[in-house]
Amino acid sequence: MGAKVAVIGAGYVGLTTAACLSSLGHKVVCADVDQEKVDALRRGEATIREPGICELVVDGLASRRLEFVLGASAAAAGADIVILCVPTPMGATGAADLRALESVVTELRELLPPGCVVVNKSTVPVGTAARVAGLIDRADVAVVSNPEFLREGFAVHDFLNPDRIVVGSSDRDPAPARRVAELYGKLDTAVLVTDSASAEMIKYASNCYLATRLSFVNTVAELCEYLDASIDDVTAGMGYDGRIGDAFLRPGPGWGGSCLPKDTFALLRTAESAGSDFALLRAAIETNVKQQELVVGKVRKAVGGDLAGARIGLLGLTFKAGTDDLRDSPALAVARRLAAEGAELSGYDPSVHAPVAGVTDDVRITGTAYHAANGAAAIVLLTEWPEFRDLDWARIADRLGGSSVIDTRNLLDPPTVTRTGLAYQGIGRPDSAGTPLSRTADMVGQVG
């Protein structure tokens, strides 16, 4: 028989956690403070763009293993385990803002059933589990850390096919940690049970390592441009090394999203508070800002050296393909820099159908990629939506006022673009990138 689980928060992490746990046989009540969101979920309408999530929600509702309620208090009553999936955004100083988490904990403190386990799944600074335990201040309620490792666009897959489950508990009694680990008992994966501080650190260390790796490959790509080398071949060669692998070795316009920016700043602030100089992480953050500036420089050069009054078409606005998430999108960071220099921006994204106040203000949203190209001096691909590969580039060429394509994701096939008379630029690719790309294809074919 499954556990009775309350999930507090129905965002990317909360909704995925609730829907997936219900699919594993647990009785789950998921709470949110947004009445419209709760109503939509009760109707079986997924409120996030994630493959598989809608089906899990519908199945959970039909089986009565999944329920959605308004407010944390309504969810916690009778729960064996309460999982906190509330936002922990970056505050003004760069540290994580824990006010929402602390508010929920304070609200639930007296309502938690005896013997209940409270689980921190939100990404929180090291020491937060102990802080939450202090706020609850009940000997009959344990606090456990259970960080999430979900990629947007692959969240359901990652939840049900995890690389590992990490559970951390500061209690001398290991039973609460075991109870949380048992939630995932049907999943075939490694389970690491540790102390709560180590569990919290694992999450930050993982994300900050990935951010550092992306900054590294962007810097290598810049060097490739100076030396007339191909980043495609360089990363292919690196990826065959088992010590390195090929994940997170794709250059781009900088990293972003809801996790990496806030987590890198949060760990940097944590290090500073502990008296440690995390120079490598600081350099990764600075390199990421520089990467956005380098992209703007490419666009500026492509339109003749002055962006004032230049019409620029943007392809992609979300922080990555397969999601509708605009939070800390590097595409929008580049757009802001272009707009600050006077560029007039039109943009298309498959998942952004209307302007978002305070987020896309610098960009006129269009209905198609071709509309974004109308009269533009250059077109800039900023998000790696696969459909952009299949655009009719001759049609794009006819609509452009200029002739430049800047592909910040190295998504496109350069010869396909240049055959239309357009000038192609990638990241870390020679301007005539057809030959190096062909070498990579030949090499992969021979090895395979």
mmCIF file with all atom_site columns, C-alpha atoms in Angstrom, residues 136-142:
data_model
loop_
_atom_site.group_PDB
_atom_site.id
_atom_site.type_symbol
_atom_site.label_atom_id
_atom_site.label_alt_id
_atom_site.label_comp_id
_atom_site.label_asym_id
_atom_site.label_entity_id
_atom_site.label_seq_id
_atom_site.pdbx_PDB_ins_code
_atom_site.Cartn_x
_atom_site.Cartn_y
_atom_site.Cartn_z
_atom_site.occupancy
_atom_site.B_iso_or_equiv
_atom_site.pdbx_formal_charge
_atom_site.auth_seq_id
_atom_site.auth_comp_id
_atom_site.auth_asym_id
_atom_site.auth_atom_id
_atom_site.pdbx_PDB_model_num
ATOM 1 C CA . ILE A 1 136 ? 8.795  23.332 13.256 1.00 0.00 ? 136 ILE A CA 1
ATOM 2 C CA . ASP A 1 137 ? 10.299 22.637 16.686 1.00 0.00 ? 137 ASP A CA 1
ATOM 3 C CA . ARG A 1 138 ? 8.486  19.339 17.196 1.00 0.00 ? 138 ARG A CA 1
ATOM 4 C CA . ALA A 1 139 ? 10.170 16.166 18.345 1.00 0.00 ? 139 ALA A CA 1
ATOM 5 C CA . ASP A 1 140 ? 7.503  14.060 16.641 1.00 0.00 ? 140 ASP A CA 1
ATOM 6 C CA . VAL A 1 141 ? 8.157  15.512 13.153 1.00 0.00 ? 141 VAL A CA 1
ATOM 7 C CA . ALA A 1 142 ? 11.328 14.729 11.215 1.00 0.00 ? 142 ALA A CA 1
#
